[in-house]
Amino acid sequence: MTTLNRPLALLAELTYRCPLQCPYCSNPLELGRYRQELDTETWIRVLGEASELGVVQIHFSGGEPLVRRDIYDLVREARRLELYSNMSTGATVVDGTTLDRLREAGLDHLQVSLLDTDPDSNDRLAGTRSFDRKREAVRGAKERGFPVTLNVVLHRQNLDRIEDVIRIALEWNVDRLELANTQYTGWAFRNRAALMPTRAQFEHAQAVVERARSGEAARLDILHVLPDYYQELPKACLQGWGNVFMNVAPDGAVLPCQTAREITGLEFPNVRDQSLQAIWTDAPVFQRFRGTDWLPEPCRSCDRREVDFGGCRCQAFLMTGDAGATDPVCHLSPHHHLVGEALKEAERSDPPLQYRVMSV
Amino acid sequence: MRAGAAGRHVALRPAPAMSEDRVIRRPVLAAHARYRWDKLRDQHQLVFPEGMIVLNDSAAAIVQLCDGRPTDELIAALVAKLKEPIPASELSDDVQGCLRHLVERGLLRDDAE
Ligand code: SF4
Ligand code: SF4
């Protein structure tokens, strides 16, 4: 029997609109299909339902959450409900007034993405000039006392500048640095061969991060997310499907994982029709891979099944065509050879990046 | 947004080696950490981006006093709250242990440093 937890975290994707075009964006490929955004009133209701359901953290994201005019009202409501609020922003639409208003509304924490430490490379990867704005946004946020995390998604094109990433995080005086190697779903799966780092790159980066942690960057809280194609064991994706996390997409669809739309054949309930409570408890899509009863072999008889829940469902689907398969990253998966093949292909080729389309 | 956004990954963050005898003198809660009482779960929580830890009653009492005051004063304030007061010296080790743990997790800093 699987006991049903209360969810801890809600990812509120307010919009897929975004001035940037990151080639690893986790938004769906068919962005144009989801233009009908929820209105303010519905989001306010969703926040209330989330709080009643036991959610502790709200993560406002997108797209660029700051293109929503009602963002301050939503942050204020989260604060009123005593939820911890995070916001991820590309920071191109941030100025002093934005930051003052976010502060006043009670936002707890700001995450600013940086694509590369080299301004030209950052701007090329983002598809738009944004480096200077990001720097200004971080400066303004720190002046106002915001805790700031700098998020850098790592991949082949920027991994060799890992030393600079740490230097910039220190110079910009952020509190936390999140170094996340690309997870190959969404746009990143499409760009896998162009983004996959080499083993040498990744090992170098790991050594640099370790050294910095015990040296000059000891005061920085560094989160380093390893590239799982180079691991033998999969990640406990979201600590299990339908276990602690839910994602409300801009159109109101409720997803057990922010990239679950990639899995064909799943039906997603919508907050326009049902309460979050009903969705969390009863929606078939949340029950589908909840707990460990559904697991196939080799997971079924593996003693790590309560640790990693068989890994990432989206990755399993994208690589094997079966969302219910063991994550191919696992060395015990019958599909594990696909990982080696993808790495080889990435070593051989250097295809151009494809950028996400749909701006503000 | 990028896929890292919601704790989808297991992040590698080894606790920095910290000597057993390190003494924290002016504990301040990290700016990104917030104490909260969860009435649905009957729980003290310390929440931070993408995560949270559950605190027991004494850790919760300590955390709520981590505002930059000297640790001695913090301990005195704890003693004052007890129904049956005990000497501050008996609390000191436990308090330091708790503070060290939070520093290791990046949730607290020592303003005296
Ligand atoms: S077999 Fe399944 S449960 Fe075991 S380590 Fe691999 S993915 Fe995890
Ligand atoms: S394009 Fe970049 S900034 Fe915009 S939502 Fe995607 S990852 Fe985030």
GROMACS .gro file of C-alpha atoms and ligand atoms in nm:
model
  489
    1MET     CA    1   0.000   0.000   0.000
    2THR     CA    2   0.123   0.343  -0.084
    3THR     CA    3   0.032   0.608   0.168
    4LEU     CA    4  -0.067   0.940   0.024
    5ASN     CA    5   0.151   1.232   0.130
    6ARG     CA    6   0.048   1.591   0.129
    7PRO     CA    7   0.233   1.780  -0.144
    8LEU     CA    8   0.511   2.011  -0.028
    9ALA     CA    9   0.585   2.215  -0.336
   10LEU     CA   10   0.382   2.377  -0.609
   11LEU     CA   11   0.549   2.501  -0.923
   12ALA     CA   12   0.328   2.779  -1.053
   13GLU     CA   13   0.416   2.834  -1.417
   14LEU     CA   14   0.230   3.156  -1.477
   15THR     CA   15   0.303   3.189  -1.846
   16TYR     CA   16   0.509   3.035  -2.121
   17ARG     CA   17   0.580   3.382  -2.261
   18CYS     CA   18   0.944   3.472  -2.227
   19PRO     CA   19   1.182   3.725  -2.380
   20LEU     CA   20   1.456   3.462  -2.381
   21GLN     CA   21   1.492   3.155  -2.602
   22CYS     CA   22   1.711   2.920  -2.400
   23PRO     CA   23   1.794   2.604  -2.595
   24TYR     CA   24   1.745   2.388  -2.282
   25CYS     CA   25   1.410   2.533  -2.181
   26SER     CA   26   1.184   2.280  -2.011
   27ASN     CA   27   0.869   2.436  -2.154
   28PRO     CA   28   0.680   2.222  -2.405
   29LEU     CA   29   0.790   2.221  -2.769
   30GLU     CA   30   0.445   2.320  -2.890
   31LEU     CA   31   0.428   2.641  -2.694
   32GLY     CA   32   0.162   2.795  -2.916
   33ARG     CA   33  -0.094   2.537  -2.803
   34TYR     CA   34  -0.106   2.676  -2.452
   35ARG     CA   35  -0.178   3.044  -2.494
   36GLN     CA   36  -0.492   3.048  -2.281
   37GLU     CA   37  -0.350   3.158  -1.948
   38LEU     CA   38  -0.535   3.133  -1.618
   39ASP     CA   39  -0.671   3.461  -1.487
   40THR     CA   40  -0.576   3.620  -1.156
   41GLU     CA   41  -0.883   3.502  -0.973
   42THR     CA   42  -0.816   3.141  -1.062
   43TRP     CA   43  -0.453   3.163  -0.953
   44ILE     CA   44  -0.562   3.312  -0.621
   45ARG     CA   45  -0.801   3.021  -0.576
   46VAL     CA   46  -0.525   2.775  -0.666
   47LEU     CA   47  -0.291   2.925  -0.408
   48GLY     CA   48  -0.558   2.891  -0.140
   49GLU     CA   49  -0.627   2.530  -0.235
   50ALA     CA   50  -0.254   2.456  -0.236
   51SER     CA   51  -0.220   2.593   0.113
   52GLU     CA   52  -0.514   2.385   0.238
   53LEU     CA   53  -0.363   2.079   0.079
   54GLY     CA   54  -0.040   2.126   0.272
   55VAL     CA   55   0.187   2.291   0.019
   56VAL     CA   56   0.474   2.470   0.194
   57GLN     CA   57   0.653   2.636  -0.098
   58ILE     CA   58   0.532   2.812  -0.407
   59HIS     CA   59   0.771   2.853  -0.692
   60PHE     CA   60   0.661   3.120  -0.937
   61SER     CA   61   0.811   3.044  -1.271
   62GLY     CA   62   0.734   3.038  -1.642
   63GLY     CA   63   0.832   3.144  -1.900
   64GLU     CA   64   0.906   3.476  -1.745
   65PRO     CA   65   0.671   3.518  -1.447
   66LEU     CA   66   0.731   3.893  -1.442
   67VAL     CA   67   0.549   3.948  -1.769
   68ARG     CA   68   0.230   3.879  -1.575
   69ARG     CA   69   0.091   4.207  -1.447
   70ASP     CA   70  -0.073   4.038  -1.150
   71ILE     CA   71   0.250   3.889  -1.024
   72TYR     CA   72   0.260   4.116  -0.718
   73ASP     CA   73  -0.092   4.021  -0.616
   74LEU     CA   74  -0.003   3.654  -0.642
   75VAL     CA   75   0.314   3.694  -0.436
   76ARG     CA   76   0.119   3.892  -0.177
   77GLU     CA   77  -0.142   3.619  -0.156
   78ALA     CA   78   0.127   3.352  -0.110
   79ARG     CA   79   0.269   3.562   0.171
   80ARG     CA   80  -0.072   3.604   0.331
   81LEU     CA   81  -0.114   3.225   0.326
   82GLU     CA   82   0.227   3.191   0.491
   83LEU     CA   83   0.370   2.999   0.201
   84TYR     CA   84   0.740   3.029   0.126
   85SER     CA   85   0.770   3.198  -0.211
   86ASN     CA   86   1.042   3.157  -0.473
   87MET     CA   87   1.064   3.320  -0.808
   88SER     CA   88   1.273   3.222  -1.107
   89THR     CA   89   1.335   3.501  -1.348
   90GLY     CA   90   1.544   3.560  -1.655
   91ALA     CA   91   1.574   3.914  -1.513
   92THR     CA   92   1.549   4.098  -1.843
   93VAL     CA   93   1.232   4.277  -1.735
   94VAL     CA   94   1.350   4.365  -1.385
   95ASP     CA   95   1.414   4.718  -1.269
   96GLY     CA   96   1.429   4.891  -0.930
   97THR     CA   97   1.053   4.936  -0.915
   98THR     CA   98   0.991   4.568  -0.989
   99LEU     CA   99   1.224   4.470  -0.708
  100ASP     CA  100   1.070   4.716  -0.463
  101ARG     CA  101   0.726   4.585  -0.538
  102LEU     CA  102   0.832   4.222  -0.505
  103ARG     CA  103   0.995   4.301  -0.173
  104GLU     CA  104   0.688   4.484  -0.051
  105ALA     CA  105   0.465   4.195  -0.163
  106GLY     CA  106   0.673   3.958   0.049
  107LEU     CA  107   0.869   3.744  -0.193
  108ASP     CA  108   1.111   3.525   0.005
  109HIS     CA  109   1.372   3.441  -0.252
  110LEU     CA  110   1.478   3.527  -0.604
  111GLN     CA  111   1.653   3.303  -0.854
  112VAL     CA  112   1.821   3.466  -1.149
  113SER     CA  113   1.935   3.260  -1.444
  114LEU     CA  114   2.263   3.318  -1.618
  115LEU     CA  115   2.340   3.132  -1.938
  116ASP     CA  116   2.710   3.201  -1.955
  117THR     CA  117   2.975   3.416  -1.793
  118ASP     CA  118   3.091   3.545  -2.125
  119PRO     CA  119   2.844   3.824  -2.210
  120ASP     CA  120   2.841   3.749  -2.583
  121SER     CA  121   2.793   3.380  -2.528
  122ASN     CA  122   2.520   3.450  -2.270
  123ASP     CA  123   2.339   3.674  -2.515
  124ARG     CA  124   2.379   3.428  -2.801
  125LEU     CA  125   2.245   3.136  -2.593
  126ALA     CA  126   1.955   3.345  -2.462
  127GLY     CA  127   1.877   3.462  -2.813
  128THR     CA  128   1.873   3.822  -2.686
  129ARG     CA  129   2.094   4.076  -2.510
  130SER     CA  130   2.051   4.007  -2.144
  131PHE     CA  131   2.384   3.976  -1.963
  132ASP     CA  132   2.400   4.335  -1.837
  133ARG     CA  133   2.040   4.330  -1.726
  134LYS     CA  134   2.095   4.014  -1.528
  135ARG     CA  135   2.392   4.169  -1.353
  136GLU     CA  136   2.193   4.483  -1.273
  137ALA     CA  137   1.901   4.278  -1.146
  138VAL     CA  138   2.124   4.082  -0.909
  139ARG     CA  139   2.284   4.402  -0.785
  140GLY     CA  140   1.947   4.565  -0.724
  141ALA     CA  141   1.811   4.258  -0.550
  142LYS     CA  142   2.110   4.236  -0.316
  143GLU     CA  143   2.083   4.609  -0.237
  144ARG     CA  144   1.729   4.548  -0.124
  145GLY     CA  145   1.823   4.257   0.096
  146PHE     CA  146   1.682   3.978  -0.120
  147PRO     CA  147   1.846   3.640  -0.089
  148VAL     CA  148   1.954   3.555  -0.442
  149THR     CA  149   2.042   3.229  -0.608
  150LEU     CA  150   2.226   3.243  -0.936
  151ASN     CA  151   2.124   2.953  -1.159
  152VAL     CA  152   2.354   2.837  -1.429
  153VAL     CA  153   2.254   2.547  -1.647
  154LEU     CA  154   2.571   2.369  -1.751
  155HIS     CA  155   2.639   2.205  -2.085
  156ARG     CA  156   2.906   2.161  -2.347
  157GLN     CA  157   2.905   2.523  -2.456
  158ASN     CA  158   2.973   2.681  -2.117
  159LEU     CA  159   3.119   2.410  -1.896
  160ASP     CA  160   3.478   2.506  -1.969
  161ARG     CA  161   3.415   2.841  -1.801
  162ILE     CA  162   3.319   2.690  -1.468
  163GLU     CA  163   3.593   2.887  -1.288
  164ASP     CA  164   3.439   3.209  -1.419
  165VAL     CA  165   3.096   3.100  -1.305
  166ILE     CA  166   3.221   3.074  -0.949
  167ARG     CA  167   3.412   3.400  -0.977
  168ILE     CA  168   3.103   3.584  -1.101
  169ALA     CA  169   2.885   3.436  -0.829
  170LEU     CA  170   3.131   3.574  -0.573
  171GLU     CA  171   3.165   3.911  -0.748
  172TRP     CA  172   2.792   3.952  -0.777
  173ASN     CA  173   2.767   3.862  -0.411
  174VAL     CA  174   2.485   3.608  -0.446
  175ASP     CA  175   2.393   3.381  -0.156
  176ARG     CA  176   2.357   3.058  -0.345
  177LEU     CA  177   2.481   2.916  -0.670
  178GLU     CA  178   2.291   2.642  -0.845
  179LEU     CA  179   2.499   2.460  -1.101
  180ALA     CA  180   2.261   2.229  -1.278
  181ASN     CA  181   2.381   2.014  -1.558
  182THR     CA  182   2.123   2.003  -1.831
  183GLN     CA  183   1.843   1.753  -1.786
  184TYR     CA  184   1.759   1.617  -2.130
  185THR     CA  185   1.390   1.673  -2.160
  186GLY     CA  186   1.197   1.947  -2.340
  187TRP     CA  187   1.406   2.165  -2.568
  188ALA     CA  188   1.722   2.016  -2.420
  189PHE     CA  189   1.635   1.669  -2.549
  190ARG     CA  190   1.601   1.811  -2.896
  191ASN     CA  191   1.941   1.979  -2.853
  192ARG     CA  192   2.104   1.690  -2.676
  193ALA     CA  193   2.389   1.631  -2.917
  194ALA     CA  194   2.484   1.999  -2.906
  195LEU     CA  195   2.459   2.034  -2.528
  196MET     CA  196   2.605   1.710  -2.396
  197PRO     CA  197   2.940   1.775  -2.229
  198THR     CA  198   3.232   1.542  -2.275
  199ARG     CA  199   3.343   1.329  -1.984
  200ALA     CA  200   3.665   1.528  -1.957
  201GLN     CA  201   3.470   1.854  -1.935
  202PHE     CA  202   3.244   1.723  -1.666
  203GLU     CA  203   3.526   1.576  -1.458
  204HIS     CA  204   3.719   1.901  -1.480
  205ALA     CA  205   3.413   2.096  -1.367
  206GLN     CA  206   3.353   1.866  -1.076
  207ALA     CA  207   3.712   1.908  -0.955
  208VAL     CA  208   3.687   2.287  -0.985
  209VAL     CA  209   3.365   2.298  -0.785
  210GLU     CA  210   3.509   2.078  -0.511
  211ARG     CA  211   3.817   2.296  -0.482
  212ALA     CA  212   3.613   2.617  -0.472
  213ARG     CA  213   3.386   2.477  -0.203
  214SER     CA  214   3.666   2.426   0.040
  215GLY     CA  215   3.852   2.738  -0.074
  216GLU     CA  216   3.755   3.079  -0.199
  217ALA     CA  217   3.385   3.002  -0.236
  218ALA     CA  218   3.332   2.847   0.109
  219ARG     CA  219   3.075   3.115   0.198
  220LEU     CA  220   2.867   3.034  -0.109
  221ASP     CA  221   2.604   2.767  -0.080
  222ILE     CA  222   2.674   2.569  -0.398
  223LEU     CA  223   2.432   2.312  -0.531
  224HIS     CA  224   2.588   2.099  -0.798
  225VAL     CA  225   2.353   1.883  -1.000
  226LEU     CA  226   2.551   1.618  -1.181
  227PRO     CA  227   2.481   1.523  -1.542
  228ASP     CA  228   2.297   1.196  -1.509
  229TYR     CA  229   2.409   1.048  -1.841
  230TYR     CA  230   2.748   1.010  -1.676
  231GLN     CA  231   2.605   0.845  -1.367
  232GLU     CA  232   2.540   0.478  -1.304
  233LEU     CA  233   2.225   0.540  -1.105
  234PRO     CA  234   1.928   0.760  -1.188
  235LYS     CA  235   1.806   1.059  -0.991
  236ALA     CA  236   1.510   1.031  -0.761
  237CYS     CA  237   1.314   1.250  -0.995
  238LEU     CA  238   1.103   1.487  -0.783
  239GLN     CA  239   1.129   1.239  -0.497
  240GLY     CA  240   0.878   1.024  -0.677
  241TRP     CA  241   0.582   1.088  -0.901
  242GLY     CA  242   0.281   1.237  -0.719
  243ASN     CA  243   0.470   1.224  -0.391
  244VAL     CA  244   0.554   1.581  -0.288
  245PHE     CA  245   0.533   1.794  -0.600
  246MET     CA  246   0.276   1.935  -0.836
  247ASN     CA  247   0.299   2.174  -1.128
  248VAL     CA  248   0.023   2.401  -1.249
  249ALA     CA  249   0.094   2.501  -1.608
  250PRO     CA  250  -0.008   2.839  -1.756
  251ASP     CA  251  -0.328   2.697  -1.906
  252GLY     CA  252  -0.433   2.540  -1.577
  253ALA     CA  253  -0.326   2.184  -1.651
  254VAL     CA  254  -0.191   2.009  -1.344
  255LEU     CA  255   0.118   1.800  -1.404
  256PRO     CA  256   0.303   1.559  -1.176
  257CYS     CA  257   0.625   1.682  -1.337
  258GLN     CA  258   0.690   1.996  -1.537
  259THR     CA  259   0.793   1.804  -1.846
  260ALA     CA  260   0.521   1.538  -1.824
  261ARG     CA  261   0.351   1.682  -2.131
  262GLU     CA  262   0.618   1.511  -2.336
  263ILE     CA  263   0.472   1.175  -2.248
  264THR     CA  264   0.206   1.104  -2.504
  265GLY     CA  265  -0.117   0.942  -2.397
  266LEU     CA  266  -0.142   1.105  -2.054
  267GLU     CA  267  -0.444   1.316  -1.973
  268PHE     CA  268  -0.395   1.612  -1.747
  269PRO     CA  269  -0.670   1.747  -1.523
  270ASN     CA  270  -0.724   2.121  -1.513
  271VAL     CA  271  -0.776   2.356  -1.220
  272ARG     CA  272  -1.053   2.520  -1.422
  273ASP     CA  273  -1.262   2.204  -1.374
  274GLN     CA  274  -1.146   2.053  -1.046
  275SER     CA  275  -0.992   2.142  -0.714
  276LEU     CA  276  -0.624   2.073  -0.650
  277GLN     CA  277  -0.729   1.843  -0.368
  278ALA     CA  278  -0.938   1.625  -0.597
  279ILE     CA  279  -0.661   1.621  -0.855
  280TRP     CA  280  -0.390   1.528  -0.608
  281THR     CA  281  -0.594   1.245  -0.458
  282ASP     CA  282  -0.785   1.104  -0.749
  283ALA     CA  283  -0.654   1.208  -1.089
  284PRO     CA  284  -0.538   0.896  -1.275
  285VAL     CA  285  -0.228   1.074  -1.402
  286PHE     CA  286  -0.107   1.135  -1.047
  287GLN     CA  287  -0.173   0.775  -0.949
  288ARG     CA  288  -0.014   0.629  -1.256
  289PHE     CA  289   0.345   0.617  -1.128
  290ARG     CA  290   0.286   0.697  -0.763
  291GLY     CA  291   0.472   0.486  -0.508
  292THR     CA  292   0.650   0.170  -0.618
  293ASP     CA  293   0.374  -0.081  -0.698
  294TRP     CA  294   0.377   0.001  -1.069
  295LEU     CA  295   0.752  -0.054  -1.109
  296PRO     CA  296   0.877  -0.300  -1.372
  297GLU     CA  297   1.179  -0.524  -1.340
  298PRO     CA  298   1.465  -0.472  -1.267
  299CYS     CA  299   1.336  -0.208  -1.021
  300ARG     CA  300   1.068  -0.432  -0.872
  301SER     CA  301   1.327  -0.654  -0.709
  302CYS     CA  302   1.589  -0.386  -0.650
  303ASP     CA  303   1.648  -0.248  -0.303
  304ARG     CA  304   1.695   0.105  -0.434
  305ARG     CA  305   1.334   0.128  -0.549
  306GLU     CA  306   1.228   0.336  -0.246
  307VAL     CA  307   1.531   0.559  -0.303
  308ASP     CA  308   1.500   0.656  -0.670
  309PHE     CA  309   1.154   0.522  -0.770
  310GLY     CA  310   1.301   0.396  -1.096
  311GLY     CA  311   1.425   0.741  -1.202
  312CYS     CA  312   1.275   0.994  -1.440
  313ARG     CA  313   0.953   0.904  -1.626
  314CYS     CA  314   1.003   1.165  -1.897
  315GLN     CA  315   1.355   1.045  -1.965
  316ALA     CA  316   1.234   0.684  -1.980
  317PHE     CA  317   0.967   0.785  -2.229
  318LEU     CA  318   1.188   1.002  -2.447
  319MET     CA  319   1.456   0.736  -2.472
  320THR     CA  320   1.259   0.412  -2.481
  321GLY     CA  321   0.910   0.517  -2.585
  322ASP     CA  322   0.770   0.369  -2.262
  323ALA     CA  323   0.711   0.603  -1.967
  324GLY     CA  324   0.678   0.299  -1.741
  325ALA     CA  325   1.026   0.167  -1.812
  326THR     CA  326   1.327   0.184  -1.583
  327ASP     CA  327   1.518   0.507  -1.642
  328PRO     CA  328   1.783   0.410  -1.901
  329VAL     CA  329   2.043   0.601  -1.700
  330CYS     CA  330   2.039   0.310  -1.454
  331HIS     CA  331   2.313   0.059  -1.532
  332LEU     CA  332   2.063  -0.220  -1.463
  333SER     CA  333   1.817  -0.096  -1.725
  334PRO     CA  334   1.788  -0.316  -2.035
  335HIS     CA  335   1.802   0.011  -2.231
  336HIS     CA  336   2.117   0.142  -2.068
  337HIS     CA  337   2.310   0.109  -2.397
  338LEU     CA  338   2.103   0.402  -2.530
  339VAL     CA  339   2.287   0.632  -2.294
  340GLY     CA  340   2.626   0.521  -2.423
  341GLU     CA  341   2.505   0.565  -2.779
  342ALA     CA  342   2.382   0.917  -2.709
  343LEU     CA  343   2.717   1.008  -2.556
  344LYS     CA  344   2.902   0.871  -2.857
  345GLU     CA  345   2.681   1.057  -3.096
  346ALA     CA  346   2.737   1.378  -2.902
  347GLU     CA  347   3.114   1.330  -2.914
  348ARG     CA  348   3.102   1.281  -3.292
  349SER     CA  349   2.875   1.564  -3.389
  350ASP     CA  350   2.834   1.931  -3.323
  351PRO     CA  351   2.492   2.027  -3.455
  352PRO     CA  352   2.362   2.384  -3.434
  353LEU     CA  353   2.135   2.473  -3.144
  354GLN     CA  354   1.764   2.503  -3.198
  355TYR     CA  355   1.612   2.784  -2.999
  356ARG     CA  356   1.271   2.780  -2.842
  357VAL     CA  357   1.024   3.003  -3.016
  358MET     CA  358   0.747   3.211  -2.860
  359SER     CA  359   0.853   3.534  -2.713
  360VAL     CA  360   0.652   3.786  -2.521
  361MET     CA  361   1.218   2.766  -1.718
  362ARG     CA  362   1.504   2.533  -1.694
  363ALA     CA  363   1.434   2.186  -1.567
  364GLY     CA  364   1.636   2.231  -1.252
  365ALA     CA  365   1.373   2.458  -1.112
  366ALA     CA  366   1.182   2.231  -0.885
  367GLY     CA  367   1.420   2.003  -0.713
  368ARG     CA  368   1.387   1.745  -0.985
  369HIS     CA  369   1.750   1.656  -0.933
  370VAL     CA  370   1.950   1.514  -0.655
  371ALA     CA  371   2.208   1.777  -0.590
  372LEU     CA  372   2.548   1.699  -0.458
  373ARG     CA  373   2.621   1.919  -0.161
  374PRO     CA  374   2.855   1.754   0.084
  375ALA     CA  375   2.855   1.910   0.427
  376PRO     CA  376   3.181   2.098   0.462
  377ALA     CA  377   3.408   1.939   0.715
  378MET     CA  378   3.349   2.127   1.035
  379SER     CA  379   3.541   2.060   1.350
  380GLU     CA  380   3.348   1.936   1.651
  381ASP     CA  381   3.481   2.216   1.866
  382ARG     CA  382   3.386   2.506   1.645
  383VAL     CA  383   3.191   2.756   1.850
  384ILE     CA  384   2.920   2.973   1.696
  385ARG     CA  385   2.909   3.313   1.865
  386ARG     CA  386   2.645   3.521   1.687
  387PRO     CA  387   2.408   3.299   1.496
  388VAL     CA  388   2.192   3.460   1.229
  389LEU     CA  389   1.944   3.269   1.018
  390ALA     CA  390   2.039   3.274   0.649
  391ALA     CA  391   1.838   3.529   0.452
  392HIS     CA  392   1.686   3.251   0.242
  393ALA     CA  393   1.568   3.044   0.539
  394ARG     CA  394   1.235   3.101   0.707
  395TYR     CA  395   1.089   2.943   1.017
  396ARG     CA  396   0.727   2.842   0.990
  397TRP     CA  397   0.472   2.653   1.193
  398ASP     CA  398   0.275   2.406   0.982
  399LYS     CA  399  -0.065   2.371   1.136
  400LEU     CA  400  -0.180   2.091   0.906
  401ARG     CA  401   0.115   1.872   0.998
  402ASP     CA  402   0.167   2.003   1.352
  403GLN     CA  403   0.528   2.074   1.268
  404HIS     CA  404   0.799   2.333   1.310
  405GLN     CA  405   0.968   2.381   0.975
  406LEU     CA  406   1.270   2.564   0.848
  407VAL     CA  407   1.200   2.631   0.482
  408PHE     CA  408   1.450   2.734   0.218
  409PRO     CA  409   1.454   2.731  -0.162
  410GLU     CA  410   1.353   2.386  -0.289
  411GLY     CA  411   1.367   2.229   0.052
  412MET     CA  412   1.277   2.221   0.416
  413ILE     CA  413   1.377   2.055   0.740
  414VAL     CA  414   1.148   1.962   1.023
  415LEU     CA  415   1.258   2.094   1.362
  416ASN     CA  416   1.187   1.948   1.703
  417ASP     CA  417   1.060   2.180   1.978
  418SER     CA  418   1.401   2.275   2.110
  419ALA     CA  419   1.556   2.334   1.769
  420ALA     CA  420   1.254   2.549   1.683
  421ALA     CA  421   1.303   2.755   1.997
  422ILE     CA  422   1.670   2.803   1.910
  423VAL     CA  423   1.607   2.892   1.546
  424GLN     CA  424   1.360   3.162   1.641
  425LEU     CA  425   1.627   3.332   1.850
  426CYS     CA  426   1.896   3.331   1.579
  427ASP     CA  427   1.882   3.702   1.503
  428GLY     CA  428   2.244   3.796   1.556
  429ARG     CA  429   2.237   3.817   1.935
  430PRO     CA  430   2.534   3.653   2.110
  431THR     CA  431   2.491   3.282   2.177
  432ASP     CA  432   2.513   3.343   2.553
  433GLU     CA  433   2.210   3.567   2.538
  434LEU     CA  434   2.033   3.317   2.320
  435ILE     CA  435   2.091   3.047   2.580
  436ALA     CA  436   1.978   3.277   2.857
  437ALA     CA  437   1.658   3.343   2.668
  438LEU     CA  438   1.602   2.970   2.629
  439VAL     CA  439   1.658   2.910   2.999
  440ALA     CA  440   1.411   3.185   3.082
  441LYS     CA  441   1.146   3.001   2.883
  442LEU     CA  442   1.190   2.671   3.064
  443LYS     CA  443   0.937   2.575   3.328
  444GLU     CA  444   1.206   2.421   3.544
  445PRO     CA  445   1.521   2.625   3.483
  446ILE     CA  446   1.852   2.444   3.446
  447PRO     CA  447   2.199   2.603   3.443
  448ALA     CA  448   2.294   2.757   3.109
  449SER     CA  449   2.613   2.550   3.102
  450GLU     CA  450   2.409   2.233   3.065
  451LEU     CA  451   2.239   2.363   2.753
  452SER     CA  452   2.547   2.495   2.585
  453ASP     CA  453   2.666   2.176   2.412
  454ASP     CA  454   2.325   2.094   2.274
  455VAL     CA  455   2.274   2.445   2.145
  456GLN     CA  456   2.616   2.453   1.980
  457GLY     CA  457   2.549   2.114   1.821
  458CYS     CA  458   2.223   2.239   1.675
  459LEU     CA  459   2.381   2.564   1.552
  460ARG     CA  460   2.671   2.377   1.390
  461HIS     CA  461   2.432   2.149   1.208
  462LEU     CA  462   2.244   2.446   1.066
  463VAL     CA  463   2.567   2.619   0.962
  464GLU     CA  464   2.673   2.303   0.781
  465ARG     CA  465   2.347   2.305   0.588
  466GLY     CA  466   2.398   2.665   0.485
  467LEU     CA  467   2.094   2.778   0.684
  468LEU     CA  468   2.276   2.980   0.945
  469ARG     CA  469   2.584   3.196   0.958
  470ASP     CA  470   2.801   3.323   1.236
  471ASP     CA  471   2.799   3.703   1.238
  472ALA     CA  472   3.102   3.707   1.465
  473GLU     CA  473   3.321   3.580   1.179
  474SF4     S1  474   1.696  -0.092  -1.108
  474SF4    FE1  475   1.542   0.062  -1.076
  474SF4     S2  476   1.530   0.090  -0.856
  474SF4    FE2  477   1.723  -0.021  -0.899
  474SF4     S3  478   1.876   0.141  -0.913
  474SF4    FE3  479   1.802   0.103  -1.121
  474SF4     S4  480   1.637   0.252  -1.151
  474SF4    FE4  481   1.679   0.240  -0.930
  475SF4     S1  482   1.352   3.044  -2.245
  475SF4    FE1  483   1.503   3.042  -2.078
  475SF4     S2  484   1.438   3.198  -1.937
  475SF4    FE2  485   1.267   3.158  -2.074
  475SF4     S3  486   1.145   3.004  -1.967
  475SF4    FE3  487   1.282   2.892  -2.098
  475SF4     S4  488   1.462   2.847  -1.972
  475SF4    FE4  489   1.346   3.006  -1.867
   0.00000   0.00000   0.00000
